[in-house]
Short mmCIF file of C-alpha atoms and ligand atoms in Angstrom, two decimals:
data_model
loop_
_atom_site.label_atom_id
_atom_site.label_comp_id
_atom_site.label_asym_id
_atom_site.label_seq_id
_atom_site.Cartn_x
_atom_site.Cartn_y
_atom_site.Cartn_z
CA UNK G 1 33.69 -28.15 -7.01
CA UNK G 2 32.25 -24.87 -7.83
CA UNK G 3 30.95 -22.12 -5.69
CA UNK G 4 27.33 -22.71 -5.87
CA UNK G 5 28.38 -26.15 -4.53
CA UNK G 6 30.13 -25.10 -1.95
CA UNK G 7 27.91 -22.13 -0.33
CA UNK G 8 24.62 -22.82 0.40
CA UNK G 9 22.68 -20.74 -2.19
CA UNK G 10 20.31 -20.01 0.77
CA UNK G 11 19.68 -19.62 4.28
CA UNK G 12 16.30 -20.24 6.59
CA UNK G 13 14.99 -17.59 8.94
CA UNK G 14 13.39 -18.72 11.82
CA UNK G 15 12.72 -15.72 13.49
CA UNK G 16 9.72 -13.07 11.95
CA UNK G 17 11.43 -10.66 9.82
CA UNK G 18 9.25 -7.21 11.10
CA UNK G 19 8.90 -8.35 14.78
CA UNK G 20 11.69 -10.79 15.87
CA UNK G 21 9.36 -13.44 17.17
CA UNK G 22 10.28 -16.83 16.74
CA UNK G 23 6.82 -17.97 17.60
CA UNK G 24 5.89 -19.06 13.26
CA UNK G 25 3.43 -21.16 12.16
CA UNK G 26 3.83 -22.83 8.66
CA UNK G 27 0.85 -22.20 6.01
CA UNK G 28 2.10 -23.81 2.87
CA UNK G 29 4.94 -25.36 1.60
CA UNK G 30 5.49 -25.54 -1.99
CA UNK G 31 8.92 -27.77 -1.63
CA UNK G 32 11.55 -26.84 -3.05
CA UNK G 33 11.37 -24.83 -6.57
CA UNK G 34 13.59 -22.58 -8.70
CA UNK G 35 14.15 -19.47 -9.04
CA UNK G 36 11.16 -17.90 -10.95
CA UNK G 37 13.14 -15.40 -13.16
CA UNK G 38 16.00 -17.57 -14.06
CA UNK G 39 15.56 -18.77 -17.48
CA UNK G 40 17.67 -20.73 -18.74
CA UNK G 41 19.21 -21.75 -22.08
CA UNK G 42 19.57 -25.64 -22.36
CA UNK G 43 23.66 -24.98 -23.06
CA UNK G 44 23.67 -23.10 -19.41
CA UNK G 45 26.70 -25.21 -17.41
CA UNK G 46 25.95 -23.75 -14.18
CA UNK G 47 23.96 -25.70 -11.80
CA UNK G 48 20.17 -24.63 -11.29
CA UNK G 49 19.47 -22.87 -7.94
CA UNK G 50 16.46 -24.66 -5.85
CA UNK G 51 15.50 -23.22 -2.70
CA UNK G 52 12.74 -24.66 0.09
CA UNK G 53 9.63 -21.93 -0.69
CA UNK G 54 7.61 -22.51 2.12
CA UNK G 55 5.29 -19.47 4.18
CA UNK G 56 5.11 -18.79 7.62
CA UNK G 57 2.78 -16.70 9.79
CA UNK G 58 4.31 -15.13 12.76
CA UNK G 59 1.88 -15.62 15.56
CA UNK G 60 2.76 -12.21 16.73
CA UNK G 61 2.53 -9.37 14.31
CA UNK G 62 0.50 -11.66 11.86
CA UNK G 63 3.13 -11.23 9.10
CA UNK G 64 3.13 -13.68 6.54
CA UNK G 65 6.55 -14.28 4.96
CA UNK G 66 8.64 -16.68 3.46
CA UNK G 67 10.93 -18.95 5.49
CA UNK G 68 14.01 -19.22 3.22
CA UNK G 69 16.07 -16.19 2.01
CA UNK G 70 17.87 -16.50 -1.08
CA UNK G 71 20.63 -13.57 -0.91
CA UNK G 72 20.09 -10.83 -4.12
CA UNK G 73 23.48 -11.96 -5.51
CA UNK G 74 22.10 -15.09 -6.37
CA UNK G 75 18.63 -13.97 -6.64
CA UNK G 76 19.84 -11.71 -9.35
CA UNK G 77 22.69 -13.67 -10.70
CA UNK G 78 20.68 -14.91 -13.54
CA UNK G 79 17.95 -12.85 -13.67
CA UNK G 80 16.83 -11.98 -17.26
CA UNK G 81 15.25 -8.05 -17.24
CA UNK G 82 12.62 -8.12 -19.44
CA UNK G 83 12.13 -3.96 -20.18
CA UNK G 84 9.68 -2.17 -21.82
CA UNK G 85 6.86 -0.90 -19.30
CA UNK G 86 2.95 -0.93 -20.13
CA UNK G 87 1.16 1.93 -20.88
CA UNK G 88 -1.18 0.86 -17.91
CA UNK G 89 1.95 1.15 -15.86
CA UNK G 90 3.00 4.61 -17.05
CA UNK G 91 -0.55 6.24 -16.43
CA UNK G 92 -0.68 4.43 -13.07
CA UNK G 93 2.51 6.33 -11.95
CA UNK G 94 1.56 9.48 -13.55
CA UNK G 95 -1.47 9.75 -11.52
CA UNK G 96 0.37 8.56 -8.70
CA UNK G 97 2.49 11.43 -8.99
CA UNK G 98 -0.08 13.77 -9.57
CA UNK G 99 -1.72 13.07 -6.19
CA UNK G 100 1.23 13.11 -4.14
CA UNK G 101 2.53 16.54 -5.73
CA UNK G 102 -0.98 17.72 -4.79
CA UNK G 103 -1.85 16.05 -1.45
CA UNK G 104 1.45 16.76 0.00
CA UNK G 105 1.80 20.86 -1.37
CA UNK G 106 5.36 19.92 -3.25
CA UNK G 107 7.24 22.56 -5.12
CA UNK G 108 10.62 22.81 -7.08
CA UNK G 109 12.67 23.07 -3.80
CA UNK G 110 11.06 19.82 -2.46
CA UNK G 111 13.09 17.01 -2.80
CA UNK G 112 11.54 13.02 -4.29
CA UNK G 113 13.58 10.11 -3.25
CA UNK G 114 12.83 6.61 -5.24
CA UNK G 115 14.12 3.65 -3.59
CA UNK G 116 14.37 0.81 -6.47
CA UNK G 117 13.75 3.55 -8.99
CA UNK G 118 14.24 1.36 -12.06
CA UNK G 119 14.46 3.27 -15.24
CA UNK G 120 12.90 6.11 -13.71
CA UNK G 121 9.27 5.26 -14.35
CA UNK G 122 7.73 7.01 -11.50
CA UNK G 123 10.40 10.00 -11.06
CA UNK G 124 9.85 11.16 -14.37
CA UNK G 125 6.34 12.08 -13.73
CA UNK G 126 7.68 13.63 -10.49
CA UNK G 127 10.08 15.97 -12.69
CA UNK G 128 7.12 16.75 -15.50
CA UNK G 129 6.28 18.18 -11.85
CA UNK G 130 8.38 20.42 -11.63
CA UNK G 131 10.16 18.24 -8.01
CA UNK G 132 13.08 17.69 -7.50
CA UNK G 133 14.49 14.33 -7.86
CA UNK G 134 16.47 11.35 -7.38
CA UNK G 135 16.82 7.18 -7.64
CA UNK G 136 18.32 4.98 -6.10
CA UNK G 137 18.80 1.45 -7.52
CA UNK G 138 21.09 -1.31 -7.64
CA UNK G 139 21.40 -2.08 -10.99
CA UNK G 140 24.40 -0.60 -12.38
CA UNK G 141 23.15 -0.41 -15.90
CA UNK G 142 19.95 0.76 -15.52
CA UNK G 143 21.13 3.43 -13.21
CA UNK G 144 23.51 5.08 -16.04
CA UNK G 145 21.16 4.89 -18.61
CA UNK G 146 18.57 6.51 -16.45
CA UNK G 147 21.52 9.25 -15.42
CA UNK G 148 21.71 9.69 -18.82
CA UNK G 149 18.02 10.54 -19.18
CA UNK G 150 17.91 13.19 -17.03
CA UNK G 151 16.80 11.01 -14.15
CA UNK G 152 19.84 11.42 -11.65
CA UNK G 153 20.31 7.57 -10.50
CA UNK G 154 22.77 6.39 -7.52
CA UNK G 155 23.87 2.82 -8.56
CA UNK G 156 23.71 1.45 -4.98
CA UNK G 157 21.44 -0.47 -2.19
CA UNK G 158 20.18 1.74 0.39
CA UNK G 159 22.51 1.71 3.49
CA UNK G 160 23.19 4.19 6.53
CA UNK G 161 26.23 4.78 4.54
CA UNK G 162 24.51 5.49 1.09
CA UNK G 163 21.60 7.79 2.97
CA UNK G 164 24.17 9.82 5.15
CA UNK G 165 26.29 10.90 1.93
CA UNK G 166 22.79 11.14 0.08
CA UNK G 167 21.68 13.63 3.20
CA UNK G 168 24.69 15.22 2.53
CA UNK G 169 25.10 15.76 -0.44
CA UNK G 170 21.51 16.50 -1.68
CA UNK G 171 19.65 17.26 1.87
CA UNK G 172 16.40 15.39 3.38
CA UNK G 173 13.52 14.39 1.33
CA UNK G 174 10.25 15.72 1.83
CA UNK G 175 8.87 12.69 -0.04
CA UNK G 176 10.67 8.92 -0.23
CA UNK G 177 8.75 6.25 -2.06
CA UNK G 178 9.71 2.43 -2.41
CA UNK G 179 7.69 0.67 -5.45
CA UNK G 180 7.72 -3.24 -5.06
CA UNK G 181 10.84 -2.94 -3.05
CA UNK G 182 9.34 -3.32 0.08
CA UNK G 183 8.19 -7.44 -0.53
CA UNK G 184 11.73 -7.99 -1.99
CA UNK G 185 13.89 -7.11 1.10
CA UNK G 186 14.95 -9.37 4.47
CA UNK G 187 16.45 -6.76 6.24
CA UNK G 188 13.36 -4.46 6.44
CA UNK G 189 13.81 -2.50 9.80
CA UNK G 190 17.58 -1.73 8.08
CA UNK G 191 15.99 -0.11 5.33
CA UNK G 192 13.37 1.85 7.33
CA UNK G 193 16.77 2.87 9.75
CA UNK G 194 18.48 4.02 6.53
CA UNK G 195 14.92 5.50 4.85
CA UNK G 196 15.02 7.22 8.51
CA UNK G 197 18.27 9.31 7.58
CA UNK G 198 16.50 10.96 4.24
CA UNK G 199 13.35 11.75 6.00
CA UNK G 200 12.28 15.48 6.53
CA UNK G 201 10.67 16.26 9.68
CA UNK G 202 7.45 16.76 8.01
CA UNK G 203 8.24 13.82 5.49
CA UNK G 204 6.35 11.50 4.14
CA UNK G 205 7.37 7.75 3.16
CA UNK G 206 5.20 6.04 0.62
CA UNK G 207 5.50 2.44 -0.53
CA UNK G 208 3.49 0.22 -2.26
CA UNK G 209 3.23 -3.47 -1.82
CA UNK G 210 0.71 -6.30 -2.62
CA UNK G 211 -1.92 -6.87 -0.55
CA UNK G 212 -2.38 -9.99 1.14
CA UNK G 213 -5.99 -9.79 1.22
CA UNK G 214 -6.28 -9.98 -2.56
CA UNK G 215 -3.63 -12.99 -2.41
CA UNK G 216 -6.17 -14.78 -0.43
CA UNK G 217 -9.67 -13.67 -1.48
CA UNK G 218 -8.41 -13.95 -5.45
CA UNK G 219 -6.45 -16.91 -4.65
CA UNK G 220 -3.06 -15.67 -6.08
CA UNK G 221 -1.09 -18.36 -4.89
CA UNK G 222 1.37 -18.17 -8.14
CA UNK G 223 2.92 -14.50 -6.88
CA UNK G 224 4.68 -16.35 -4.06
CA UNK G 225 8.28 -17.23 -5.08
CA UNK G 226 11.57 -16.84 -3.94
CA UNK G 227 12.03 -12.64 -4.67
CA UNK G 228 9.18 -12.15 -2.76
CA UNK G 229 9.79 -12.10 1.21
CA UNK G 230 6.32 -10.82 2.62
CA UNK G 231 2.98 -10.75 1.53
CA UNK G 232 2.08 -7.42 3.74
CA UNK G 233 -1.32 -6.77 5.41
CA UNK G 234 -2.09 -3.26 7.23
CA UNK G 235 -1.82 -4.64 10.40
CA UNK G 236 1.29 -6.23 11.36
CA UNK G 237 3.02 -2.63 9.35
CA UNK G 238 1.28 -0.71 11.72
CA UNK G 239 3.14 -1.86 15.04
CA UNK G 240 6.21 -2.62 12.99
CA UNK G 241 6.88 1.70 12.44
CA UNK G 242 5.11 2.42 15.86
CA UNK G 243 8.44 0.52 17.16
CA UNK G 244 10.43 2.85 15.25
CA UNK G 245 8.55 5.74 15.85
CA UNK G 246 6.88 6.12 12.75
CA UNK G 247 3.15 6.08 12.11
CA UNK G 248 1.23 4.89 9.41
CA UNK G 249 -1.24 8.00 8.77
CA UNK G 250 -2.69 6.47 5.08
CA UNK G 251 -3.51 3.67 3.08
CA UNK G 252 -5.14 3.45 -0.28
CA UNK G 253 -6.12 0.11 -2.07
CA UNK G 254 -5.18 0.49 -5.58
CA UNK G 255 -4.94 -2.25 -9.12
CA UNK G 256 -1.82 -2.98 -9.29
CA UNK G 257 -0.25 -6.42 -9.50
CA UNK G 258 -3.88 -8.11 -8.95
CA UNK G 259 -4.36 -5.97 -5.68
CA UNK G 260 -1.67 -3.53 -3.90
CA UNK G 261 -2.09 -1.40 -1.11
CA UNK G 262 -0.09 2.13 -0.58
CA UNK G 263 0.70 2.92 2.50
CA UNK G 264 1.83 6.23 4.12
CA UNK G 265 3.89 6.42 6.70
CA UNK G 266 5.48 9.51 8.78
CA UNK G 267 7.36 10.37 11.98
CA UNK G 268 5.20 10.24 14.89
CA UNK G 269 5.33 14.11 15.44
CA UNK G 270 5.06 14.87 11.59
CA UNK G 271 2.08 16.48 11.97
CA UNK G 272 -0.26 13.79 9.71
CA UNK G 273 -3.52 13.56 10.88
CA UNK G 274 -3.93 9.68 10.54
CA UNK G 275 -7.04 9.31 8.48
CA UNK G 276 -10.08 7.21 8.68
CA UNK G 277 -9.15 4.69 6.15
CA UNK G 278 -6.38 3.31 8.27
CA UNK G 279 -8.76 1.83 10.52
CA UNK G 280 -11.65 0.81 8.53
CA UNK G 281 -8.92 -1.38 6.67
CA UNK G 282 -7.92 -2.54 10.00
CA UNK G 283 -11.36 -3.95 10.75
CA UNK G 284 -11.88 -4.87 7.38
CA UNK G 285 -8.73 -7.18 7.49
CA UNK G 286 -9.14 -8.74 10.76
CA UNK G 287 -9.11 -12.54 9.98
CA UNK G 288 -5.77 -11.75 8.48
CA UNK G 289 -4.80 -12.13 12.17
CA UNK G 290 -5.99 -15.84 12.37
CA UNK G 291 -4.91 -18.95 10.77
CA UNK G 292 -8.59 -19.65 9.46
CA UNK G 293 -7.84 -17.96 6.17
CA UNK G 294 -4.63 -19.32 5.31
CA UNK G 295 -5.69 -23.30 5.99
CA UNK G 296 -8.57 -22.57 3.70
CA UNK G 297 -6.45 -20.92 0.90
CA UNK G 298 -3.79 -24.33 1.26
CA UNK G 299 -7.05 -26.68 1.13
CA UNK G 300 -8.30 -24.40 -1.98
CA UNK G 301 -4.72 -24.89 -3.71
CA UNK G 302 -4.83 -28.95 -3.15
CA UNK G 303 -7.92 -29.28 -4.31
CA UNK G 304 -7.37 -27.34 -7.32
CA UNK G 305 -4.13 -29.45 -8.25
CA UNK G 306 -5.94 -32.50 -8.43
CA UNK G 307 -8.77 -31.17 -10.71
CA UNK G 308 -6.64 -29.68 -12.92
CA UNK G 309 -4.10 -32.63 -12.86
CA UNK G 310 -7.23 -35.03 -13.56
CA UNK G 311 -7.96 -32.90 -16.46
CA UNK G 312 -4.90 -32.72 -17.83
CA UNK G 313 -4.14 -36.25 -17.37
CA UNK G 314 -7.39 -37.02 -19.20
CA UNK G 315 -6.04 -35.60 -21.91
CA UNK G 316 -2.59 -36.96 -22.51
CA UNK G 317 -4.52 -40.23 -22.25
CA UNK G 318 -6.67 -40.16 -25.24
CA UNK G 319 -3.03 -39.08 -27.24
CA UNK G 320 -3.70 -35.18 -27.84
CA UNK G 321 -0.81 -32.67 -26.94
CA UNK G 322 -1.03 -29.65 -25.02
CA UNK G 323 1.03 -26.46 -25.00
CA UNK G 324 1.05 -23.46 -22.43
CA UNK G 325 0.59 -20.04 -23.23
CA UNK G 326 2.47 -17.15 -20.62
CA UNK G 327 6.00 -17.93 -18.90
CA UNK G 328 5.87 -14.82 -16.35
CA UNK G 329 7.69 -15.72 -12.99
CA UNK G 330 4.76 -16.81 -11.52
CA UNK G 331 3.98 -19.38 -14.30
CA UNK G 332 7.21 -21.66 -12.20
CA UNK G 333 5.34 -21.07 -9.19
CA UNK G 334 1.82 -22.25 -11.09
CA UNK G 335 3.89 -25.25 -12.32
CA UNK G 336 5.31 -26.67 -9.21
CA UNK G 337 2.38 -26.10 -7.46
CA UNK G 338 -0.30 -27.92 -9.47
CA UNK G 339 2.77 -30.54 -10.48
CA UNK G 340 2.84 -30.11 -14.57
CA UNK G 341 6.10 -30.34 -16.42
CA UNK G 342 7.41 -31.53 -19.78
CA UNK G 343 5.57 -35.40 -19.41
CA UNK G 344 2.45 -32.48 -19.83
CA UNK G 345 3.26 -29.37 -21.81
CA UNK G 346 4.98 -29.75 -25.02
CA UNK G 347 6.19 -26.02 -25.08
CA UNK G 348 5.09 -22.98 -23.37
CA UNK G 349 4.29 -19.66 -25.70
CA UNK G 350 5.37 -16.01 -24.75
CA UNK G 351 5.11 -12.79 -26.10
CA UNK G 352 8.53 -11.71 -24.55
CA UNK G 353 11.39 -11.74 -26.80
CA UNK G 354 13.64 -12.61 -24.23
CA UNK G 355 12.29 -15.57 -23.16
CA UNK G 356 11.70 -17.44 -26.45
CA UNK G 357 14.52 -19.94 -27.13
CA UNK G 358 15.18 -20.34 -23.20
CA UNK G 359 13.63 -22.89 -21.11
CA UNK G 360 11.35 -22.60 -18.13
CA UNK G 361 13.28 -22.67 -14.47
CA UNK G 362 13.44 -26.42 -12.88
CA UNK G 363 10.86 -28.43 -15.60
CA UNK G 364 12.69 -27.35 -18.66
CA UNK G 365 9.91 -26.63 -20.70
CA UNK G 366 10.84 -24.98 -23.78
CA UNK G 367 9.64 -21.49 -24.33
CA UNK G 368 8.39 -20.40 -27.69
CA UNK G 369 6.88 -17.48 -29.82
CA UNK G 370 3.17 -17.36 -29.42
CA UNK G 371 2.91 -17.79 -33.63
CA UNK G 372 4.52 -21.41 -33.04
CA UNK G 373 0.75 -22.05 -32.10
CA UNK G 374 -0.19 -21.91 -35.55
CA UNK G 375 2.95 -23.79 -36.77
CA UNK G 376 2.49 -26.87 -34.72
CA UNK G 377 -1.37 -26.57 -34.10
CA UNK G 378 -1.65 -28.69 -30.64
CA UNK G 379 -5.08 -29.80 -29.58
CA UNK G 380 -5.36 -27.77 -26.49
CA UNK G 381 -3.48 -24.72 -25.02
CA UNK G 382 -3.45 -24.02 -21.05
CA UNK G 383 -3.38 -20.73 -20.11
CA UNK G 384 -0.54 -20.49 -17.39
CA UNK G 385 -1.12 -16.57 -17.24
CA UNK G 386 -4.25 -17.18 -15.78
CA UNK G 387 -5.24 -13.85 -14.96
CA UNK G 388 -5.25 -12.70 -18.54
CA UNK G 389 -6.92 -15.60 -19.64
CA UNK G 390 -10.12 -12.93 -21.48
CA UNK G 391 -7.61 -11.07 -23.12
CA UNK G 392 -5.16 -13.93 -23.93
CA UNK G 393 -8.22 -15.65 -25.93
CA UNK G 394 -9.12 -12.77 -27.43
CA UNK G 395 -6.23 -11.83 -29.12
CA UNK G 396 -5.71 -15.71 -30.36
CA UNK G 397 -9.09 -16.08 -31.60
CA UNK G 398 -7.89 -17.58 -34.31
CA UNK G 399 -6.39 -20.73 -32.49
CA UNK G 400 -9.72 -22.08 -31.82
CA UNK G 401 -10.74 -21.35 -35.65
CA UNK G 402 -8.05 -23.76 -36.50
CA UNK G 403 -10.09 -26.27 -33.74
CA UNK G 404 -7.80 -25.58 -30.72
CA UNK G 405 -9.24 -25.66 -27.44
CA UNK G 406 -8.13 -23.31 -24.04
CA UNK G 407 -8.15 -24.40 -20.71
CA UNK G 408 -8.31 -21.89 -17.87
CA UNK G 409 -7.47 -23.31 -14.91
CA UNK G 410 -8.61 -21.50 -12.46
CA UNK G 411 -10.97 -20.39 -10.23
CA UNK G 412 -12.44 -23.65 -11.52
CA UNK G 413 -10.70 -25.65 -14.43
CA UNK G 414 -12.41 -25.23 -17.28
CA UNK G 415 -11.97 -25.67 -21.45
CA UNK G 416 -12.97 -23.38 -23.79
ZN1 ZN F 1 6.13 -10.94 13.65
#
């Protein structure tokens, strides 16, 4: 027996993971799927990891979160790091930078903290600043190379024990962000006790997550898998730090990820006048609270699997083949959830490297380059990356010049 037969490669919460309450309610279960990132070669011995992905709301705080935890070791066991980061991506933190330097008055002695810093994509702009900084992230690797960059890097999770000899070592920061880490972690009131230790007095943390009420409204149903715990509104954030006497002062809706919001948070006696936007979002978000949206979003998601399903079964009747174009994690997600596998796609295309040769998580599906399309010339191409769909057909023009059809599949399934 190996050891992913004999631990459980996951555990179920039952209590809400911001305000303890064991009083959840569950919105949607997908069943059990794989783990979105983990991309496998068809050689691969080791056993695939399925866990249950299935959302609760906590009748409380209104937090919607996932019920099942699977810890980072596995999470990340397998996880293939696609690099390289989008010029859209590099502006985005530029600017980001830009305003916080300015908003908050920073200068060379003030001190940046990023939690999950990653290569440094955000701290850099920080340091073309003139601010002091520093990352923290887990990844070993990444965390040297960055070092090596010029972006000082501690290869570690946050912990008490990491922020104390941080504190130390470095003093208190006068500005901590988290980017995307936020979603990704059970233990949150941990990390805000060990974000605590860094803090300034006058300090300001600033994290960005994605916003639920984009989720909903733009139906995003695919960006809920297993590395993401909570899908955050304002609200139930709010009397999470009030509890540990922090105060949200700021938020600002911005692009990212199909619809993020930043939120700023500081101690309660920080002197941060809390400003109007906080609660005009509030009001703005207030069905959040209820169940109304959420049973609506699960209808939206069934009925949408059996259009799509009828459409694609259509197909494979009359004898044409489809292939998929886009494997990002979200495309295993999109798969499980509308119920399409190999019986359906031949072969999914992607642009990444990495991926080609591998096969998508749980269905197998092989993953390809996107000039295969021209190769093997199937009649029809569904467009898992659903999002990009304009730009996706734009750039493969050419695919329907050779008498290929597209099929978006959402908001509405349609072929083009
Ligand atoms: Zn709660």
């Amino acid at each position: 027996m190996n050891k992913a037969e004999k631990e459980p490669a996951y555990f179920a919460r039952n209590d809400c993971r911001l305000c303890g309450s064991h009083s959840l309610t569950r919105i949607i279960s997908f069943g059990e799927t794989p783990l979105a990132n983990s991309y496998r070669l068809l050689s691969d011995k080791n056993p695939e990891v399925f866990a249950p992905l299935i959302v609760n709301f906590c009748n409380d705080c209104k937090l919607v979160q996932l019920r099942d935890v699977v810890p980072p070791d596995i999470l990340f066991k397998h996880y293939l790091y696609v690099s390289g980061t989008s010029l859209a991506f590099v502006e985005h933190f530029a600017n980001y930078a830009k305003n916080v330097t300015g908003r908050f008055s920073l200068s060379s002695k003030s001190l940046v903290i990023d939690i999950g810093s990653n290569d440094g994509v955000l701290l850099s702009q920080f340091k073309k600043l003139g601010v002091r900084i520093l990352g923290i992230d887990p990844a070993k690797n990444i965390a040297e190379d960055a070092t090596k960059r010029g972006i000082q890097t501690i290869a570690d999770f946050l912990t008490a024990e990491t922020a104390q000899k941080i504190a130390s070592e470095h003093g208190k920061a006068r500005v901590i962000t988290a980017n995307n880490v936020f979603a990704h972690t059970d233990d949150v009131a941990g990390f805000v006790e060990s974000m605590k230790i860094l803090l300034a007095e006058n300090g300001v943390f600033i994290f960005e997550v994605q916003y639920l009420k984009d989720l909903i409204e733009k139906n995003l149903f695919d960006i809920i898998y297993h590395e993401h715990l909570c899908y955050y509104h304002l609200s139930p954030l709010v009397s999470f730090f009030k509890l540990l006497g922090l105060s949200v002062f700021d938020v600002e809706r911005v692009g990212t990820h199909g619809g993020s919001i930043r939120v700023f948070v500081g101690w309660n006696n920080g002197g941060h006048e809390q400003h109007p936007r906080v609660d005009k979002l509030l009001i703005e978000e207030e069905i959040l609270n209820t169940l109304a949206p959420y049973k609506t979003f699960a209808k939206r998601i069934a009925e949408n699997r059996v259009k799509v399903l009828a459409l694609l079964n259509g197909i494979k009747k009359s004898g044409k083949r489809i292939a998929g174009y886009g494997a990002p994690a979200k495309a295993t997600t999109f798969c499980y959830a509308l119920g399409i596998g190999r019986s359906t796609l031949d072969y999914i295309v992607d642009d990444a490297p990495m991926k080609q040769g591998r096969v998508m998580p749980g269905t197998h599906i092989p993953i390809k380059s996107p000039s295969f399309l021209y190769e093997d010339k199937p009649d029809y191409c569904l467009i898992l990356a659903w999002n990009f769909a304009d730009s996706i057909m734009q750039n493969h023009a050419r695919f329907k010049k050779q008498g290929g059809k597209f099929i978006v599949p959402m908001p509405e399934p349609r072929i083009l």
